[in-house]
CSV table of C-alpha atoms in Angstrom, one decimal:
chain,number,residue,atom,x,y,z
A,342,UNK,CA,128.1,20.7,77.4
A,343,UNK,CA,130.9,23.4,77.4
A,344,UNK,CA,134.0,21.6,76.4
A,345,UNK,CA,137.2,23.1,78.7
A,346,UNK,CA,140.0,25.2,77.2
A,347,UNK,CA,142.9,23.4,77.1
A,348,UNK,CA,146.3,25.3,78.1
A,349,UNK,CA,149.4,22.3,78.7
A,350,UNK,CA,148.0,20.4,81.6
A,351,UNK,CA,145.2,22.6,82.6
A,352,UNK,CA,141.6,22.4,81.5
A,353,UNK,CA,140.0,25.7,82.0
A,354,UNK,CA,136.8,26.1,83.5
A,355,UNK,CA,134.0,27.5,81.7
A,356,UNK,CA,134.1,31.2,82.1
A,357,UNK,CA,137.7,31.2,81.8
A,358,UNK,CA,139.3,34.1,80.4
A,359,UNK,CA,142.7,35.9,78.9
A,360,UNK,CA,143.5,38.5,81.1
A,361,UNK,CA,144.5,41.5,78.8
A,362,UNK,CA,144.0,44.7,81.2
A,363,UNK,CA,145.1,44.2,84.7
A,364,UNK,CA,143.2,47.1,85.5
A,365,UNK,CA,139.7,45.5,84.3
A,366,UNK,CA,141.0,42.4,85.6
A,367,UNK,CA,141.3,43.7,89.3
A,368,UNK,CA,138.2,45.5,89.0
A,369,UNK,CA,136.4,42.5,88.1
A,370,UNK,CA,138.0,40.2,90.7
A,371,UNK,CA,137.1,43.1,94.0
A,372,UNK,CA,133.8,43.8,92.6
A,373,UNK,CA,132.8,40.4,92.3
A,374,UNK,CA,134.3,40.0,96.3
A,375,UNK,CA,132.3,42.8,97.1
A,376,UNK,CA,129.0,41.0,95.7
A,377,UNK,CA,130.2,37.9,98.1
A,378,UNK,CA,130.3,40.3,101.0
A,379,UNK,CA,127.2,42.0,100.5
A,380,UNK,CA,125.1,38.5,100.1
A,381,UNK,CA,126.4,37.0,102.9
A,382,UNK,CA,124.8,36.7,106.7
A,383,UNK,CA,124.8,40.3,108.1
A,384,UNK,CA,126.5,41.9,105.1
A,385,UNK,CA,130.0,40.7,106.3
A,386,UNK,CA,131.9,37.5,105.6
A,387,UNK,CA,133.3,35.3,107.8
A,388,UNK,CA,136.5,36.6,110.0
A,389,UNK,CA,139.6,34.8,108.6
A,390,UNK,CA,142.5,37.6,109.9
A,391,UNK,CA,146.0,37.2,107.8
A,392,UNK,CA,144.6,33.6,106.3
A,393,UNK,CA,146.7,31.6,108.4
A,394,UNK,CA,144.9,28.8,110.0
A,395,UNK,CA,146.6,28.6,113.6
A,396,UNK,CA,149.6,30.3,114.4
A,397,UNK,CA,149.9,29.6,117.7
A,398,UNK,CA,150.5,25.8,117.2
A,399,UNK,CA,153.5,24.0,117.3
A,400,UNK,CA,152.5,21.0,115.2
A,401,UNK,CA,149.3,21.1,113.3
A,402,UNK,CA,147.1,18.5,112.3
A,403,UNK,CA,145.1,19.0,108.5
A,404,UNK,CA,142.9,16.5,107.7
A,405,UNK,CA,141.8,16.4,103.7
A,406,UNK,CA,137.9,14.4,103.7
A,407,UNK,CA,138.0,13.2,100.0
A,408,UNK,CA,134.2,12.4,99.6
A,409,UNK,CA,132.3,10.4,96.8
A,410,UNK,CA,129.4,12.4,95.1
A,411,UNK,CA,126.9,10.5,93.5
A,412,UNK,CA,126.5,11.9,89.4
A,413,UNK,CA,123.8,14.1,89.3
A,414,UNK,CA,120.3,12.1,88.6
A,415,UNK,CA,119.4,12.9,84.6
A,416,UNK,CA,115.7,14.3,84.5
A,417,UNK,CA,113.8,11.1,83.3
A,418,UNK,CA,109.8,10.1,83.9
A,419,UNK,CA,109.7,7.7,86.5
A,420,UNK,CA,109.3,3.7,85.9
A,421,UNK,CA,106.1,2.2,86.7
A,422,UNK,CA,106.4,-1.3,88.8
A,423,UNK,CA,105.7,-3.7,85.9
A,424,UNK,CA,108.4,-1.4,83.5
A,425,UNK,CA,111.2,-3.6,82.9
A,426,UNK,CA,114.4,-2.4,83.0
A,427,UNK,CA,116.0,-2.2,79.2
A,428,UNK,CA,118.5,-4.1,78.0
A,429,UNK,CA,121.6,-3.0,77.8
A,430,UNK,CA,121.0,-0.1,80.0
A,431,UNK,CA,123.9,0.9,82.3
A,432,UNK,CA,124.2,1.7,85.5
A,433,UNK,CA,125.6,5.3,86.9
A,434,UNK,CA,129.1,4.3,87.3
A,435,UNK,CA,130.3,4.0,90.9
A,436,UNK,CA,132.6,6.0,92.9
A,437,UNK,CA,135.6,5.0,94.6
A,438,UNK,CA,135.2,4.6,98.4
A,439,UNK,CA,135.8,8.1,100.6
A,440,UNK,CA,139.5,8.5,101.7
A,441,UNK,CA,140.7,10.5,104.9
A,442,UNK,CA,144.4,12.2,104.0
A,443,UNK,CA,145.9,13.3,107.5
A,444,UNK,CA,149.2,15.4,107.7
A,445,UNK,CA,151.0,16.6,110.8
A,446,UNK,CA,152.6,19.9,109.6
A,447,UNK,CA,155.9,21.7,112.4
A,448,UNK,CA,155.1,25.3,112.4
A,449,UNK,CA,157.8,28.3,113.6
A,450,UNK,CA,155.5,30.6,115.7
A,451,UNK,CA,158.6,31.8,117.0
A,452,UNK,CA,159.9,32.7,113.4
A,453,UNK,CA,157.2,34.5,112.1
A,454,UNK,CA,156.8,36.8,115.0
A,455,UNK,CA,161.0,37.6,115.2
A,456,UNK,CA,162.3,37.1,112.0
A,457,UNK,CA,161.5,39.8,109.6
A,458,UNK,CA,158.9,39.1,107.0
A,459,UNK,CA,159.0,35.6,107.4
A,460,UNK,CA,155.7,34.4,106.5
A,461,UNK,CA,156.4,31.2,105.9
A,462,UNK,CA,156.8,29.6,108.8
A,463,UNK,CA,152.8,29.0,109.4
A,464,UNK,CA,150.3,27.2,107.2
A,465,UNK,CA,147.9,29.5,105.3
A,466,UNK,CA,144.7,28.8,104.6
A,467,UNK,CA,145.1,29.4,100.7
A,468,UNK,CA,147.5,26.2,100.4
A,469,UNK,CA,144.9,24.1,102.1
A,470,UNK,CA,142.2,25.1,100.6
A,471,UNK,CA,144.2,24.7,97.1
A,472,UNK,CA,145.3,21.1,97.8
A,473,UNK,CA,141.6,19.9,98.7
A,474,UNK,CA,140.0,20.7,95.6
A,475,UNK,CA,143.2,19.4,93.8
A,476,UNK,CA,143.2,15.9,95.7
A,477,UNK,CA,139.0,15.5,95.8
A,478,UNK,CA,139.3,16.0,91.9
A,479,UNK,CA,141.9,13.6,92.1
A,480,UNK,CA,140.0,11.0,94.2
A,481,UNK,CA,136.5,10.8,91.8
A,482,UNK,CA,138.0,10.4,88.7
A,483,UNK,CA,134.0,10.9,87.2
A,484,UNK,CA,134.7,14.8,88.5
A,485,UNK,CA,135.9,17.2,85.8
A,486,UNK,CA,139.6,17.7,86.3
A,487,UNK,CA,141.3,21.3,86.8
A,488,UNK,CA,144.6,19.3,86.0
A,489,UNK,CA,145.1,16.5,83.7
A,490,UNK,CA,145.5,13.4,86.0
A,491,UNK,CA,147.9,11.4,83.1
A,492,UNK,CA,150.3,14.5,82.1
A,493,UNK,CA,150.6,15.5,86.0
A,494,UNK,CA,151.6,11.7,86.8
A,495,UNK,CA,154.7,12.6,84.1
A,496,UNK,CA,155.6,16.3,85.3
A,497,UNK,CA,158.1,18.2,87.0
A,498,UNK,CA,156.2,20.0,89.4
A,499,UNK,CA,158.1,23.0,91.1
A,500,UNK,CA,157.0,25.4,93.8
A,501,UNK,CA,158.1,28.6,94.7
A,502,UNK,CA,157.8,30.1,98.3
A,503,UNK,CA,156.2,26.4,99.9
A,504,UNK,CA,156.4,27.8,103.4
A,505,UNK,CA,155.6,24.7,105.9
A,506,UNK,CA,155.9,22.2,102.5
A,507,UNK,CA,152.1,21.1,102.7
A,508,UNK,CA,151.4,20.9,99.0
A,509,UNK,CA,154.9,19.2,98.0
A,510,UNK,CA,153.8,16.0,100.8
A,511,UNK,CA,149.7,15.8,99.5
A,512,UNK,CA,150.6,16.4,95.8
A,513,UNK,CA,154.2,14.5,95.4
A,514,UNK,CA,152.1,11.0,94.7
A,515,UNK,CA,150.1,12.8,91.8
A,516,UNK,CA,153.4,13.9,90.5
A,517,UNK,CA,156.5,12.4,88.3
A,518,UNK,CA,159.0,14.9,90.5
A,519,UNK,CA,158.5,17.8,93.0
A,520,UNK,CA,160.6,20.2,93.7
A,521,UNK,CA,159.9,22.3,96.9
A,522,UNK,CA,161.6,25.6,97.3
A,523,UNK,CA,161.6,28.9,99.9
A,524,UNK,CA,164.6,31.0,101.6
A,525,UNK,CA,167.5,29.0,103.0
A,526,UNK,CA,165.7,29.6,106.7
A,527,UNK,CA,162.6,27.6,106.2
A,528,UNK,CA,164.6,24.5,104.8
A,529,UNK,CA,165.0,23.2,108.3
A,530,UNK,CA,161.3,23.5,108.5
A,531,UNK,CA,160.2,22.1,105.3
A,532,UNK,CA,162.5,19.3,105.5
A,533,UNK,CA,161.4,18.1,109.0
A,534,UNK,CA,157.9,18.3,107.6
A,535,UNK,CA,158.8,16.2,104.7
A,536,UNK,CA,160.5,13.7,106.9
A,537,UNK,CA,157.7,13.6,109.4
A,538,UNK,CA,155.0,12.6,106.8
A,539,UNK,CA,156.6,10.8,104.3
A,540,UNK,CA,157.9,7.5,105.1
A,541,UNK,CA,161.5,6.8,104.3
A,542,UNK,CA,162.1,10.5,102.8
A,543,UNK,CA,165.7,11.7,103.4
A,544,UNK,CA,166.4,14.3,100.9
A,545,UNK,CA,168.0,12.1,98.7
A,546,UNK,CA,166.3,12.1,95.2
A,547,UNK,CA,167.5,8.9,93.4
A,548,UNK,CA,164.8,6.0,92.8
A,549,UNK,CA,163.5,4.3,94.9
A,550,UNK,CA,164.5,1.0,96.1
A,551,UNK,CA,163.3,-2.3,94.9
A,552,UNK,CA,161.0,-3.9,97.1
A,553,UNK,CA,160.6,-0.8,99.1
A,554,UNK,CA,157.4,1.7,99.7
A,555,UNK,CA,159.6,4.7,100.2
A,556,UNK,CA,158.9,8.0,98.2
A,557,UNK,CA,161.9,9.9,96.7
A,558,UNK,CA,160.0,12.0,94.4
A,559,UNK,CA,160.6,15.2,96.4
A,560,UNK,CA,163.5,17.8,96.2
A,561,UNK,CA,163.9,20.4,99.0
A,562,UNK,CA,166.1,23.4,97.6
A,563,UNK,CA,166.6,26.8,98.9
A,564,UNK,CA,165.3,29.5,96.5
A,565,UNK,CA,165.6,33.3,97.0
A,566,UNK,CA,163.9,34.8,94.4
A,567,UNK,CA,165.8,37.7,95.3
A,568,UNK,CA,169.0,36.4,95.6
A,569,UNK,CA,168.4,34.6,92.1
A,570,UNK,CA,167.8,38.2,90.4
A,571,UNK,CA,170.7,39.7,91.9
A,572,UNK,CA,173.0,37.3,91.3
A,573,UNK,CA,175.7,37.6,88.2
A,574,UNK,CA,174.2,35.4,85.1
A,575,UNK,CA,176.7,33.3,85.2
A,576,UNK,CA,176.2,32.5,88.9
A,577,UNK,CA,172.7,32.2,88.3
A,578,UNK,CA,172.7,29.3,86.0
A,579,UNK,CA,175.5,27.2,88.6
A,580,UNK,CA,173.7,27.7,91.7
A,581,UNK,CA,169.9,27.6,90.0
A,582,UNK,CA,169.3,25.1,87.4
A,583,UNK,CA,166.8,22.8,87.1
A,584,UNK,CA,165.4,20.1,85.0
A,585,UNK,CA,162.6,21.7,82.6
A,586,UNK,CA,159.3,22.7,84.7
A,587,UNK,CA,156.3,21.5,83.7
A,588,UNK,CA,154.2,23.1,86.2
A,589,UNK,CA,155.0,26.2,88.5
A,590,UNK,CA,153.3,26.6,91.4
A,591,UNK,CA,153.0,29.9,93.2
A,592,UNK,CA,150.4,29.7,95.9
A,593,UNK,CA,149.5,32.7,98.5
A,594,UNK,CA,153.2,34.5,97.7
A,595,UNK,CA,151.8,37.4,96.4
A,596,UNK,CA,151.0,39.8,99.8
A,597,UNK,CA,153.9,42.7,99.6
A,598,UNK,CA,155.0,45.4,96.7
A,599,UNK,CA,158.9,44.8,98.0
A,600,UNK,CA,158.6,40.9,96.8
A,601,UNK,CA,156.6,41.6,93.8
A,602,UNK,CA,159.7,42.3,91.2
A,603,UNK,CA,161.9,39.4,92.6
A,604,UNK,CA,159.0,37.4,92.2
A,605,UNK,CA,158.0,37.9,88.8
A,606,UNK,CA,161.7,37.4,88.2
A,607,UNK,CA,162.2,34.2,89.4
A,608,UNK,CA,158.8,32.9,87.6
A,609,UNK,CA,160.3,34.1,84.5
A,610,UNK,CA,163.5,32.8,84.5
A,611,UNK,CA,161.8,29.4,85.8
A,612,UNK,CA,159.6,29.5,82.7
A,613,UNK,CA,160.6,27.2,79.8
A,614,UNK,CA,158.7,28.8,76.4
A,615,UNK,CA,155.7,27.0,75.2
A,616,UNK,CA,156.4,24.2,77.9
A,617,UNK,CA,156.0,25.4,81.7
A,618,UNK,CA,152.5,26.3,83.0
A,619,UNK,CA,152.5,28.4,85.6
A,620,UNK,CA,149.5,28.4,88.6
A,621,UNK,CA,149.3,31.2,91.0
A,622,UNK,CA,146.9,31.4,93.9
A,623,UNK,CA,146.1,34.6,95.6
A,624,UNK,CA,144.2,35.6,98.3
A,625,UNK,CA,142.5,38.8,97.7
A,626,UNK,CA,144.4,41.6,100.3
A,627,UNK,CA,145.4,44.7,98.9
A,628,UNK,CA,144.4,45.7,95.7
A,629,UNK,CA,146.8,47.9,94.9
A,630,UNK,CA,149.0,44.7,95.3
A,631,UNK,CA,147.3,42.2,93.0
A,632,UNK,CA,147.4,44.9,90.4
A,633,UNK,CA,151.0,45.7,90.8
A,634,UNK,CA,151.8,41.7,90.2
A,635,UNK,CA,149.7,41.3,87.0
A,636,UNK,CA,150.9,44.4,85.6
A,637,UNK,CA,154.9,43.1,86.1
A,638,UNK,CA,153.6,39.5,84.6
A,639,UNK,CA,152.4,41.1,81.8
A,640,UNK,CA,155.3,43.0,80.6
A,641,UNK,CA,157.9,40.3,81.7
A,642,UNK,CA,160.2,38.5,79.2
A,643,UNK,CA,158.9,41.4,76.6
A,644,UNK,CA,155.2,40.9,76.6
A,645,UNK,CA,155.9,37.0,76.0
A,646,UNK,CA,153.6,36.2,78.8
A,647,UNK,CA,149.8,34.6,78.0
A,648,UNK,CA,148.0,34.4,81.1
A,649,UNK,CA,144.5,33.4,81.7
A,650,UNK,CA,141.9,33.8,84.2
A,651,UNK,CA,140.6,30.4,86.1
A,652,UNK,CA,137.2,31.2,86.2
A,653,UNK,CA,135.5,29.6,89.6
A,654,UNK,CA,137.9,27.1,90.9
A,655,UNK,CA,138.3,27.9,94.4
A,656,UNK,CA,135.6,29.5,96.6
A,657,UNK,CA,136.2,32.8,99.0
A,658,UNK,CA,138.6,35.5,98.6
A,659,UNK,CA,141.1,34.4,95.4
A,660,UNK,CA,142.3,34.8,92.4
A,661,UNK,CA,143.5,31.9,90.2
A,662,UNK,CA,145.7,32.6,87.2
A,663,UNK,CA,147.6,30.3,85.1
A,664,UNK,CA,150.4,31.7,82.3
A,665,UNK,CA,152.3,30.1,79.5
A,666,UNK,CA,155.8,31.9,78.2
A,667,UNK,CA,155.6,31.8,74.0
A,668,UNK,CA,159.1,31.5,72.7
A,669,UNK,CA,157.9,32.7,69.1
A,670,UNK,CA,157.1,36.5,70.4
A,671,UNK,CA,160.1,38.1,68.8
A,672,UNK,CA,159.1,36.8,65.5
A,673,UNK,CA,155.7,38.3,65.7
């Protein structure tokens, strides 16, 4: 058994790789969704549009089916009748009973057709997709673990460009605090969300009280990422600072070249060296796109960046990355 790779509070799947060339990287990533294409029914996948799941609905239902898989059965003769079970011999441990996670998410059809590139205001596929292998993994503890279940329950989970705030209301109980952030125009949005599916939730992000089940560990803030990179440094560190991030999660932002520097921006200046762990999600568009983000993240903060390839963690049209800012690259 291949033992995972280890990188702060992710364990790499087998196969998983440093990304070096984002050229080679980008090749390997469309030719292997080319091979996906070809090999399915008639040649041609399935239609999914934009990735948005329905952006003609109001209020959206998701329902997360967190199902218990019995282990694989180990390749063993079979008893005869009169063969006595040994002693000693254990049982394949048991899985926790199947859970049903439902979420009733606001949308802003309105939004996204008026209000210029605002994508934000529908759910995308990517985020749902993301947080059902992330919960199921959760769920069946006997399941190998993409993220460490004991250092998440500790972390500082912050999210850049949350959209309709799914993943801060299904992954704020695995986490020790989440901060959600997007423009100052989808706060409204992401709050009302928050509020609608989180008993008790008001914004407020002090402890909470005795005797209570509320949930306080969420923080909504606004975040332009480029309004952050404009802004004066001494600006920036009044209006943006933040307790240390553990992990920083950037799911389905990366879609236009205009975004692309602000982005990388904000992940850098976000990144504590040799602490935060950045996971980004993409859904494979444009290629010329995707290359033009992992060639920024490579030269940001001086080459400083380590970033790795997550090899087979989420089915379809992705990309998974993780990267980890070393402080020590100036003395090399």
């Amino acid at each position: 058994m291949v033992e995972p790779i280890k990188v702060g509070l992710c364990n790499l799947t087998p196969g998983s790789m440093p990304v070096l060339d984002a050229d080679e990287e980008v090749f390997l990533l469309y030719t292997e969704l080319a091979g996906k294409t070809s090999s399915s029914p008639c040649g041609s996948p399935t239609f999914r549009g934009l990735g948005h799941v329905d952006s003609h609905k109001d209020v959206l239902t998701v329902t997360f089916e967190l199902k218990t898989r019995d282990p694989e059965p180990l390749s063993v003769p079979r008893q005869r009748h009169h063969e006595r079970k040994k002693k000693g011999e254990k049982k394949p441990k048991k899985g926790p009973p199947e859970e049903t996670i439902e979420v009733h998410l606001a949308q802003d059809k309105t939004a996204l057709r008026s209000r210029k590139g605002d994508t934000g205001s529908v759910l995308w596929l990517a985020s749902v997709e993301f947080a059902q292998i992330i919960l199921q993994q959760h769920h069946d503890t006997r399941l190998d673990s993409f993220l460490d279940h004991s250092a998440l329950a500790m972390a500082h989970v912050l999210e850049l460009g949350a959209g309709t705030g799914l993943l801060s209301i299904v992954l704020s109980p695995l986490v020790g605090h989440y901060t959600v952030t997007d423009i100052e125009a989808l706060m409204p949005l992401i709050r009302k969300n928050l509020s609608m599916n989180i008993p008790g939730w008001d914004g407020s992000s002090s402890p909470e009280p005795c005797g209570t089940n509320m949930r306080r560990n969420v923080t909504a803030k606004p975040l332009d990422w480029m309004l952050l990179q404009n802004c004066s440094p001494v600006s920036r560190t009044q209006r943006y600072s933040y307790e240390p991030v553990d992990l920083l999660l950037v799911v389905d932002c990366v879609y236009h070249p205009s975004i692309l520097p602000s982005l990388i921006f904000a992940i850098d200046y976000l990144a504590t060296p040799d602490r935060t762990i950045v996971l980004v999600v993409v859904e494979l568009r444009a290629e010329d796109v995707v290359r033009e983000f992992l060639e920024l993240w490579m030269k940001a903060g001086e080459g400083a960046w380590q970033i790795w390839h997550v090899n087979d963690i989420m089915k379809g049209p992705y990309a998974v990355w993780i990267g980890r800012k070393r402080g020590d690259v100036r003395e090399e």
